[in-house]
Amino acid sequence: EVYTALADMEGLLETEGVLIESLSTFIKAQEDMLNQLRRYHADFSREHDKASQDVQTYLSNPINAYTLVKHLTTDWKDIENLLDDSKMKEFQLNVSNYHTVLKFPTDEDLNGAAVALMRLQDTYKLDTSAVAKGLINGVQYSTGLTAGDCFELGRQSYNNKDFYHTVQWMTEALQRYNEETNKTITKADILEYLAFSTYMEGNVHSALEMTDELLTLSPNHNRAMGNKVYYLQDIATKGLVKKKGEDGNSDIISNSQQLTVVEKKLGDIDELPERELYERLCRGEVKRSLAKEAKLKCRYVHNDNPFLFLAPFKVEEASLSPKIVLFHNVLSDPEIETIKHLAQPRLKRATVQNYKTGELEVASYRISKSAWLREEEHPHIATVVRRVEDMTGLTCDTAEELQVVNYGIGGHYEPHFDFARRGETNAFKSLGTGNRIATTLFYMSDVPQGGATVFPHLRVALYPKKGTAAFWYNLYRNGEGDYRTRHAACPVLTGSKWVSNKWLHERGQELLRKCGLDSNED
Ligand SMILES: O=C(O)CCC(=O)C(=O)O
Ligand SMILES: [Fe+2]
């Protein structure tokens, strides 16, 4: 699939370019043909009208007689030739060839891209109408969507049984339909989906109204007729329930309603479930207390490496316990370019390890593409790996290769641990290098909106900054996993997010961690 990495979407623009070119050549040819037909038509009608006024006189003129014969012989043959569909055939052939020579997204891509948009809407609380206008958090990014585009988003949600978003997008489609001069979808199509999803969301009365409207537009609509009977029955049974004092309108609570109920009950941020904290952090809504903030330092660090006296690292603390530090300006632009360049052709959908089986598999909670780079592949990679050692005071001898990741729009990685937990069937065992003791995460691009790395239980959000690296230990000194390090990559709202990770392992660090960056008990 292509939607999972922005880098892979570039090929689609090339495809679209070729299609536009070929379509315009075809349209031009068809227009030329139509213009010629119009000329013949005008010619024929003019003469024909003249003739009809006085057939005898008209035909007694030798020029007219000749014209008539000519119209019905060579001219008509010309017209027949014009209708020859070789142009159409050629175009059809080209179009079907495109599927073999050009890169096309699949239905899975369309669904993935639609789901990504819904994820962004939910995580960042984006207003449907604003998104449809091309506005994201107040920034005008695109020209906006047609009624047909909104309808398709609704249809994708419908296929995923996500009736909450179906209602939102079909409502938007209806609004746009009403304003559109050149209709891009029919009202009946919209109403059909909207009515049923509205019913599924618990509002049978509105569903019935919409179905009635649909039946006035399309009286023989089979499904609408069937649904109407069903809705009426539903209302009749609910009428009985209502008498017992229940509200017949809200038998099914929608996602959004459920959320507001939860929010009202909780109030205090410390009581919020992880999901809620994660999303709030992604939106930048969670602020740390000033007291906590004041303890965080930013300084230049030399460790005890003589090289670093000449070029110390600029280190910022993002959390004290467990310690999370940011190293600023540790990757140069040329190094980043090399890494991206080597990784790009090898990007593959990122996998996760099945907790039980240990198998690697794709999952909707991790959507990105990644590739692994070895030190030997380029001097820049080797330099970067040596730098990780300089930054951390640890050895990379037992580390995993450099993982390079590119996220597409809406790409994310939901809360997870980088280390393997006890009882987990994991691939690290076969490496014989122990667990992932620490993570170094390099940001290789700025991300205009979204894409933060967040630690829900620490209330910490790290915003990608090109050239910066984040570092933390996943394990306590005794080798136990530190559950506070649970973290996530927020969905990318706009821009292309590139990161790379160097995961360091336990073996070989026995003498090094003590004199590493981290001198407290963590
Ligand atoms: O991309 C990010 O911000 C975090 C990625 C991450 O946590 C991982 O790849 O394990
Ligand atoms: Fe991670």
Coordinates of C-alpha atoms and ligand atoms in Angstrom, one line a residue:
E1 CA 0.0 0.0 0.0
V2 CA 1.1 3.6 -0.5
Y3 CA -0.8 5.6 2.0
T4 CA 1.3 4.5 5.0
A5 CA 4.3 6.6 4.1
L6 CA 4.4 10.1 2.6
A7 CA 7.5 9.2 0.6
D8 CA 5.6 6.6 -1.3
M9 CA 2.8 9.0 -2.2
E10 CA 5.1 11.0 -4.5
G11 CA 4.8 8.4 -7.2
L12 CA 1.0 8.9 -7.3
L13 CA 1.5 12.5 -8.4
E14 CA 3.5 11.3 -11.3
T15 CA 0.7 8.9 -12.2
E16 CA -1.8 11.7 -12.0
G17 CA 0.4 13.9 -14.2
V18 CA 0.4 11.2 -17.0
L19 CA -3.4 10.7 -16.7
I20 CA -4.1 14.4 -16.9
E21 CA -1.9 14.7 -20.1
S22 CA -3.5 11.7 -21.7
L23 CA -7.0 12.9 -20.8
S24 CA -6.5 16.3 -22.2
T25 CA -5.1 14.9 -25.5
F26 CA -8.2 12.8 -25.7
I27 CA -10.6 15.6 -24.8
K28 CA -8.9 17.9 -27.4
A29 CA -9.4 15.2 -30.1
Q30 CA -13.0 14.7 -29.2
E31 CA -13.6 18.4 -29.2
D32 CA -12.1 18.8 -32.7
M33 CA -14.4 16.0 -33.8
L34 CA -17.5 17.6 -32.3
N35 CA -16.6 21.0 -33.8
Q36 CA -16.4 19.3 -37.3
L37 CA -19.7 17.6 -36.7
R38 CA -21.2 21.0 -35.6
R39 CA -20.0 22.5 -38.9
Y40 CA -21.5 19.8 -41.0
H41 CA -24.7 20.1 -39.0
A42 CA -24.9 23.8 -39.5
D43 CA -24.2 23.4 -43.2
F44 CA -26.8 20.7 -43.7
S45 CA -29.5 22.5 -41.8
R46 CA -29.0 25.8 -43.5
E47 CA -29.3 24.2 -47.0
H48 CA -32.1 22.0 -45.9
D49 CA -34.2 24.9 -44.5
K50 CA -33.6 26.8 -47.7
A51 CA -34.7 23.8 -49.8
S52 CA -37.8 23.1 -47.7
Q53 CA -39.1 26.6 -48.4
D54 CA -39.4 25.8 -52.1
V55 CA -38.2 22.4 -53.1
Q56 CA -38.6 22.9 -56.9
T57 CA -36.8 26.2 -57.1
Y58 CA -34.0 24.9 -54.8
L59 CA -33.3 21.8 -56.8
S60 CA -33.5 23.6 -60.2
N61 CA -30.3 25.4 -59.2
P62 CA -27.5 23.1 -60.4
I63 CA -25.3 24.2 -57.5
N64 CA -27.9 23.3 -55.0
A65 CA -28.5 19.9 -56.6
Y66 CA -24.8 19.3 -56.5
T67 CA -24.6 20.3 -52.8
L68 CA -27.4 18.0 -51.9
V69 CA -25.7 15.0 -53.5
K70 CA -22.4 16.0 -52.0
H71 CA -23.9 16.2 -48.5
L72 CA -25.2 12.7 -48.8
T73 CA -22.1 11.2 -50.3
T74 CA -18.7 12.5 -49.4
D75 CA -19.8 14.6 -46.6
W76 CA -21.7 11.9 -44.9
K77 CA -18.8 9.5 -45.4
D78 CA -16.6 12.1 -43.7
I79 CA -19.0 12.1 -40.8
E80 CA -19.0 8.3 -40.6
N81 CA -15.2 8.4 -40.6
L82 CA -15.2 11.0 -37.9
L83 CA -17.2 8.7 -35.8
D84 CA -14.6 6.0 -36.2
D85 CA -13.8 5.1 -32.6
S86 CA -10.1 4.4 -33.0
K87 CA -9.3 7.5 -30.9
M88 CA -11.5 6.1 -28.2
K89 CA -10.0 2.6 -28.6
E90 CA -6.5 4.1 -28.4
F91 CA -7.4 6.0 -25.3
Q92 CA -9.0 2.9 -23.7
L93 CA -5.9 0.9 -24.5
N94 CA -3.6 3.6 -22.9
V95 CA -5.8 3.7 -19.8
S96 CA -5.7 0.0 -19.3
N97 CA -1.9 -0.1 -19.9
Y98 CA -1.4 2.6 -17.3
H99 CA -2.4 0.0 -14.7
T100 CA 0.6 -2.0 -15.6
V101 CA 3.2 0.7 -16.0
L102 CA 2.1 3.4 -13.5
K103 CA 1.7 3.3 -9.8
F104 CA -1.9 3.2 -8.7
P105 CA -3.3 3.2 -5.1
T106 CA -5.7 0.4 -4.3
D107 CA -9.1 0.3 -2.6
E108 CA -7.2 -0.5 0.6
D109 CA -5.3 2.8 0.2
L110 CA -8.5 4.7 -0.3
N111 CA -9.9 3.1 2.9
G112 CA -6.6 3.7 4.8
A113 CA -6.5 7.3 3.7
A114 CA -10.2 7.8 4.8
V115 CA -9.6 6.1 8.1
A116 CA -6.5 8.3 8.6
L117 CA -8.6 11.4 8.1
M118 CA -11.2 10.2 10.7
R119 CA -8.3 9.5 13.1
L120 CA -7.0 13.0 12.6
Q121 CA -10.5 14.4 13.1
D122 CA -10.9 12.5 16.4
T123 CA -7.5 13.0 17.8
Y124 CA -7.2 16.7 17.0
K125 CA -11.0 17.5 17.4
L126 CA -11.2 18.8 13.8
D127 CA -14.5 20.2 12.7
T128 CA -16.0 18.3 9.7
S129 CA -17.1 21.4 7.8
A130 CA -13.7 23.1 8.3
V131 CA -11.9 20.0 7.0
A132 CA -14.3 19.9 4.0
K133 CA -13.3 23.5 3.3
G134 CA -9.6 22.5 3.3
L135 CA -9.0 24.2 6.7
I136 CA -6.9 22.3 9.2
N137 CA -6.7 24.1 12.6
G138 CA -7.4 27.4 10.9
V139 CA -4.7 27.0 8.2
Q140 CA -6.0 26.8 4.6
Y141 CA -4.2 23.9 3.1
S142 CA -6.3 22.9 0.1
T143 CA -9.2 23.9 -2.1
G144 CA -11.7 21.8 -0.2
L145 CA -14.0 18.9 -0.9
T146 CA -17.0 18.5 -3.2
A147 CA -20.3 16.8 -2.1
G148 CA -19.1 13.7 -4.0
D149 CA -15.8 13.7 -2.0
C150 CA -17.6 14.0 1.3
F151 CA -20.0 11.3 0.2
E152 CA -17.0 9.0 -0.5
L153 CA -15.6 9.6 2.9
G154 CA -18.9 8.8 4.4
R155 CA -19.2 5.6 2.3
Q156 CA -15.7 4.4 3.4
S157 CA -16.7 5.0 7.1
Y158 CA -20.0 3.1 6.4
N159 CA -18.0 0.2 4.9
N160 CA -16.0 0.2 8.2
K161 CA -19.3 0.1 10.2
D162 CA -18.2 3.5 11.6
F163 CA -21.7 5.1 11.6
Y164 CA -20.6 8.0 13.7
H165 CA -18.3 9.4 11.0
T166 CA -20.8 8.3 8.3
V167 CA -23.4 10.6 9.7
Q168 CA -20.9 13.5 9.9
W169 CA -19.6 13.1 6.4
M170 CA -23.0 12.4 4.8
T171 CA -24.5 15.5 6.5
E172 CA -21.6 17.5 5.1
A173 CA -22.2 16.0 1.7
L174 CA -25.8 17.0 1.9
Q175 CA -24.9 20.6 2.8
R176 CA -22.4 20.8 -0.1
Y177 CA -24.9 19.2 -2.4
N178 CA -27.4 22.0 -1.7
E179 CA -24.8 24.6 -2.5
E180 CA -23.3 22.9 -5.6
T181 CA -24.3 24.1 -9.1
N182 CA -22.6 21.2 -10.9
K183 CA -23.8 18.3 -8.8
T184 CA -21.1 15.7 -8.0
I185 CA -23.5 13.2 -6.4
T186 CA -27.3 12.6 -6.1
K187 CA -29.3 13.6 -3.1
A188 CA -30.9 10.1 -3.0
D189 CA -27.5 8.5 -2.7
I190 CA -26.6 10.7 0.2
L191 CA -30.0 10.2 2.0
E192 CA -29.8 6.4 1.7
Y193 CA -26.5 6.2 3.7
L194 CA -27.4 9.1 6.0
A195 CA -30.8 7.7 7.0
F196 CA -29.5 4.2 7.9
S197 CA -26.4 5.5 9.7
T198 CA -28.6 8.0 11.6
Y199 CA -30.7 5.0 12.7
M200 CA -27.6 3.0 13.7
E201 CA -26.6 6.0 15.8
G202 CA -29.8 5.8 17.7
N203 CA -32.1 8.4 16.0
V204 CA -34.9 6.4 14.4
H205 CA -37.2 9.4 14.0
S206 CA -34.7 11.4 11.9
A207 CA -33.9 8.2 10.0
L208 CA -37.6 7.9 9.2
E209 CA -37.9 11.5 8.0
M210 CA -34.8 11.1 5.8
T211 CA -36.2 7.9 4.4
D212 CA -39.5 9.6 3.6
E213 CA -37.6 12.4 1.8
L214 CA -35.7 9.7 -0.1
L215 CA -39.0 8.1 -1.1
T216 CA -40.3 11.3 -2.5
L217 CA -37.2 11.6 -4.7
S218 CA -37.2 8.0 -5.6
P219 CA -40.6 6.3 -4.9
N220 CA -39.6 2.8 -6.0
H221 CA -36.4 2.7 -3.9
N222 CA -36.5 -0.9 -2.6
R223 CA -34.2 -0.5 0.3
A224 CA -35.8 2.7 1.4
M225 CA -39.2 1.0 1.4
G226 CA -37.9 -1.9 3.4
N227 CA -36.1 0.3 5.9
K228 CA -39.2 2.4 6.4
V229 CA -41.2 -0.6 7.5
Y230 CA -38.4 -1.5 9.9
Y231 CA -38.1 2.0 11.3
L232 CA -41.9 2.2 11.9
Q233 CA -41.9 -1.1 13.7
D234 CA -39.0 0.1 15.8
I235 CA -40.8 3.3 16.7
A236 CA -43.9 1.2 17.6
T237 CA -42.0 -1.0 20.0
K238 CA -40.1 2.0 21.5
G239 CA -43.5 3.7 22.1
L240 CA -44.2 0.9 24.5
V241 CA -40.8 1.2 26.2
K242 CA -41.3 5.0 26.4
K243 CA -44.4 4.5 28.4
K244 CA -42.2 3.0 31.0
G245 CA -40.4 6.3 31.1
E246 CA -37.5 5.7 28.8
D247 CA -36.3 8.0 26.0
G248 CA -36.8 6.3 22.7
N249 CA -34.4 8.5 21.0
S250 CA -31.1 7.5 22.5
D251 CA -31.0 3.7 22.6
I252 CA -27.6 3.7 21.1
I253 CA -25.1 6.2 22.4
S254 CA -22.8 7.6 19.8
N255 CA -19.0 7.8 20.3
S256 CA -19.0 11.5 20.9
Q257 CA -21.8 11.3 23.5
Q258 CA -19.9 8.5 25.3
L259 CA -16.8 10.6 25.4
T260 CA -18.5 13.7 26.9
V261 CA -20.0 11.6 29.6
V262 CA -16.6 10.2 30.5
E263 CA -15.1 13.6 30.5
K264 CA -17.7 15.1 32.8
K265 CA -17.3 12.3 35.3
L266 CA -13.5 12.5 35.4
G267 CA -12.6 16.1 35.4
D268 CA -9.3 15.7 37.1
I269 CA -6.6 15.0 34.6
D270 CA -4.9 12.4 36.8
E271 CA -7.9 10.2 36.6
L272 CA -8.1 10.2 32.9
P273 CA -7.6 7.0 31.0
E274 CA -4.4 6.6 29.0
R275 CA -6.3 7.0 25.7
E276 CA -7.6 10.4 26.7
L277 CA -4.2 11.5 28.1
Y278 CA -2.6 10.4 24.9
E279 CA -4.9 12.4 22.7
R280 CA -4.7 15.5 24.9
L281 CA -1.0 15.4 24.8
C282 CA -1.1 15.0 21.0
R283 CA -3.3 18.2 20.9
G284 CA -0.8 20.0 23.2
E285 CA -3.5 20.4 25.9
V286 CA -1.6 18.9 28.8
K287 CA 0.7 21.3 30.6
R288 CA 3.2 20.3 33.2
S289 CA 3.2 22.0 36.5
L290 CA 5.5 25.0 36.7
A291 CA 7.3 23.4 39.6
K292 CA 8.1 20.4 37.5
E293 CA 9.1 22.5 34.6
A294 CA 11.5 24.6 36.7
K295 CA 13.6 21.6 37.6
L296 CA 14.3 20.7 33.9
K297 CA 17.6 22.0 32.7
C298 CA 19.2 22.7 29.4
R299 CA 23.0 22.6 29.2
Y300 CA 26.1 21.5 27.3
V301 CA 27.4 18.1 28.1
H302 CA 30.9 16.7 27.6
N303 CA 30.6 13.4 29.5
D304 CA 34.2 12.2 29.9
N305 CA 34.8 11.9 26.3
P306 CA 37.7 14.2 25.3
F307 CA 36.2 14.7 21.8
L308 CA 33.2 16.3 23.4
F309 CA 35.2 19.1 25.0
L310 CA 35.6 20.5 21.5
A311 CA 32.0 19.8 20.4
P312 CA 29.8 19.3 23.4
F313 CA 26.2 18.3 23.0
K314 CA 23.4 20.6 23.8
V315 CA 21.2 18.6 26.1
E316 CA 17.7 19.4 27.3
E317 CA 15.9 17.5 29.9
A318 CA 12.3 16.6 29.0
S319 CA 11.7 14.5 32.1
L320 CA 13.7 13.8 35.2
S321 CA 12.3 10.5 36.4
P322 CA 12.6 8.5 34.3
K323 CA 15.1 10.7 32.6
I324 CA 14.3 11.7 29.0
V325 CA 16.8 14.0 27.3
L326 CA 16.9 15.8 24.0
F327 CA 20.1 16.2 22.2
H328 CA 19.8 19.2 19.9
N329 CA 21.6 19.4 16.5
V330 CA 23.1 16.0 16.5
L331 CA 22.3 15.1 12.9
S332 CA 23.4 17.3 10.0
D333 CA 21.3 17.9 7.0
P334 CA 23.6 15.9 4.7
E335 CA 23.5 12.9 7.1
I336 CA 19.7 13.1 7.2
E337 CA 19.6 13.2 3.4
T338 CA 21.9 10.1 3.2
I339 CA 19.7 8.2 5.6
K340 CA 16.5 9.1 3.8
H341 CA 18.0 8.4 0.4
L342 CA 19.2 4.9 1.4
A343 CA 16.0 4.1 3.2
Q344 CA 13.4 5.4 0.7
P345 CA 13.5 2.6 -1.9
R346 CA 13.4 0.0 0.9
L347 CA 10.5 1.3 2.9
K348 CA 8.1 -1.4 3.9
R349 CA 5.0 -1.3 6.1
A350 CA 6.2 -1.3 9.7
T351 CA 5.2 -4.4 11.7
V352 CA 4.7 -5.1 15.4
Q353 CA 5.4 -8.2 17.4
N354 CA 2.4 -10.3 18.3
Y355 CA 2.5 -10.4 22.1
K356 CA 1.6 -14.1 22.2
T357 CA 3.2 -15.7 19.1
G358 CA 6.2 -13.4 18.7
E359 CA 5.3 -13.1 15.0
L360 CA 5.8 -9.8 13.2
E361 CA 2.5 -8.5 11.7
V362 CA 1.0 -5.3 10.5
A363 CA -1.5 -3.6 12.8
S364 CA -3.7 -0.6 12.6
Y365 CA -2.1 0.8 15.8
R366 CA 1.2 1.2 14.0
I367 CA 0.9 2.9 10.6
S368 CA 4.2 3.9 9.0
K369 CA 6.8 2.5 6.7
S370 CA 10.3 1.6 7.8
A371 CA 13.7 0.2 6.6
W372 CA 16.8 -0.9 8.4
L373 CA 20.3 0.5 7.6
R374 CA 23.6 -1.1 8.4
E375 CA 26.7 0.8 9.4
E376 CA 28.7 -0.5 6.5
E377 CA 26.3 0.9 4.0
H378 CA 27.6 4.5 4.2
P379 CA 30.2 6.4 6.3
H380 CA 27.3 8.7 7.4
I381 CA 25.5 5.8 9.1
A382 CA 28.7 4.7 10.9
T383 CA 29.3 8.3 12.0
V384 CA 25.7 8.5 13.4
V385 CA 26.1 5.2 15.3
R386 CA 29.4 6.4 16.8
R387 CA 27.6 9.6 17.8
V388 CA 25.0 7.6 19.6
E389 CA 27.8 6.1 21.6
D390 CA 29.3 9.6 22.3
M391 CA 25.9 10.9 23.3
T392 CA 25.0 8.1 25.6
G393 CA 28.3 6.7 26.9
L394 CA 26.9 3.3 25.9
T395 CA 28.1 0.8 23.3
C396 CA 26.3 0.2 20.0
D397 CA 28.0 -3.2 19.5
T398 CA 24.9 -5.0 20.6
A399 CA 22.4 -2.5 19.2
E400 CA 19.9 -3.1 16.5
E401 CA 20.5 -1.7 13.0
L402 CA 19.4 1.9 12.4
Q403 CA 15.6 1.8 11.8
V404 CA 14.3 4.6 9.5
V405 CA 10.6 5.4 9.6
N406 CA 8.4 7.6 7.4
Y407 CA 4.8 8.3 8.4
G408 CA 2.0 9.2 6.0
I409 CA -0.8 11.6 6.8
G410 CA -2.6 10.3 9.9
G411 CA 0.3 7.8 10.4
H412 CA 0.8 7.0 14.1
Y413 CA 2.1 4.5 16.6
E414 CA -0.3 4.1 19.6
P415 CA 1.0 3.7 23.2
H416 CA 3.5 0.9 23.5
F417 CA 6.8 -0.1 25.2
D418 CA 10.0 -0.4 23.3
F419 CA 11.2 -3.2 25.7
A420 CA 10.0 -6.8 25.8
R421 CA 8.0 -7.6 28.8
R422 CA 8.3 -10.7 30.9
G423 CA 6.3 -13.6 29.5
E424 CA 6.3 -12.0 26.1
T425 CA 7.5 -14.2 23.2
N426 CA 10.1 -12.0 21.7
A427 CA 12.6 -11.8 19.0
F428 CA 15.3 -10.2 21.2
K429 CA 15.9 -13.6 22.9
S430 CA 17.3 -15.1 19.7
L431 CA 19.6 -12.1 19.3
G432 CA 21.3 -13.1 22.6
T433 CA 21.9 -9.4 23.4
G434 CA 19.3 -9.0 26.1
N435 CA 16.4 -6.6 26.2
R436 CA 16.2 -3.1 24.7
I437 CA 17.9 -1.1 27.4
A438 CA 17.5 2.3 25.8
T439 CA 16.0 4.1 22.8
T440 CA 17.6 6.8 20.8
L441 CA 15.1 8.5 18.5
F442 CA 16.3 10.9 15.9
Y443 CA 13.9 13.4 14.4
M444 CA 14.8 13.8 10.7
S445 CA 12.1 16.3 9.7
D446 CA 10.1 19.1 11.2
V447 CA 6.4 18.4 11.3
P448 CA 4.2 21.5 10.9
Q449 CA 1.2 20.0 12.8
G450 CA 0.9 16.8 14.8
G451 CA 3.3 13.9 15.0
A452 CA 4.6 14.5 18.6
T453 CA 6.1 11.6 20.6
V454 CA 4.1 11.5 23.8
F455 CA 4.6 9.7 27.1
P456 CA 1.0 9.7 28.6
H457 CA 2.0 8.7 32.1
L458 CA 4.7 11.3 32.3
R459 CA 2.5 14.0 30.7
V460 CA 5.5 14.6 28.3
A461 CA 5.2 15.6 24.6
L462 CA 8.2 15.8 22.4
Y463 CA 7.7 17.8 19.2
P464 CA 9.8 16.7 16.2
K465 CA 12.6 19.0 15.4
K466 CA 14.9 18.2 12.5
G467 CA 18.4 17.2 13.8
T468 CA 17.3 16.6 17.4
A469 CA 17.5 13.2 19.2
A470 CA 15.5 11.9 22.2
F471 CA 17.1 9.4 24.5
W472 CA 15.7 7.4 27.4
Y473 CA 16.3 4.2 29.2
N474 CA 13.6 1.6 28.9
L475 CA 14.9 -0.6 31.7
Y476 CA 15.8 0.2 35.3
R477 CA 19.4 -0.5 36.3
N478 CA 18.3 -3.9 37.6
G479 CA 17.0 -4.8 34.1
E480 CA 13.3 -4.5 35.0
G481 CA 11.2 -2.8 32.4
D482 CA 10.3 0.8 33.3
Y483 CA 6.5 1.0 32.6
R484 CA 6.6 4.8 32.9
T485 CA 8.3 4.9 29.5
R486 CA 5.1 3.8 27.6
H487 CA 5.0 6.2 24.7
A488 CA 3.3 6.8 21.4
A489 CA 3.7 8.7 18.1
C490 CA 0.7 11.0 17.6
P491 CA -0.9 11.0 14.1
V492 CA 0.8 13.3 11.7
L493 CA -1.6 16.1 10.8
T494 CA 0.3 17.9 8.2
G495 CA 3.8 17.3 6.8
S496 CA 6.1 14.3 6.4
K497 CA 7.5 12.8 9.5
W498 CA 10.8 11.0 9.3
V499 CA 12.5 9.5 12.3
S500 CA 15.2 7.0 12.9
N501 CA 15.8 4.9 16.0
K502 CA 18.8 3.2 17.4
W503 CA 17.7 0.6 20.0
L504 CA 20.5 -0.3 22.4
H505 CA 20.6 -3.7 24.1
E506 CA 21.7 -4.8 27.5
R507 CA 24.7 -6.8 26.7
G508 CA 28.0 -4.9 26.8
Q509 CA 26.6 -2.0 28.9
E510 CA 27.4 -3.6 32.2
L511 CA 30.3 -1.3 32.9
L512 CA 29.1 1.6 30.9
R513 CA 25.7 2.5 32.3
K514 CA 27.1 3.6 35.6
C515 CA 29.1 6.4 34.1
G516 CA 26.4 7.2 31.5
L517 CA 24.2 10.2 31.4
D518 CA 21.9 8.9 33.9
S519 CA 23.3 9.1 37.4
N520 CA 20.2 8.8 39.5
E521 CA 18.7 5.6 40.7
D522 CA 16.5 5.0 37.6
Ligands
LIG1 O1 7.9 8.2 15.9 C1 7.9 8.5 17.1 O2 7.7 9.6 17.5 C2 8.1 7.4 18.0 C3 8.4 6.1 17.4 C4 8.4 4.9 18.3 O3 8.0 5.0 19.4 C5 8.9 3.6 17.9 O4 9.2 3.5 16.7 O5 9.1 2.7 18.7
FE2 FE 8.6 3.3 20.6

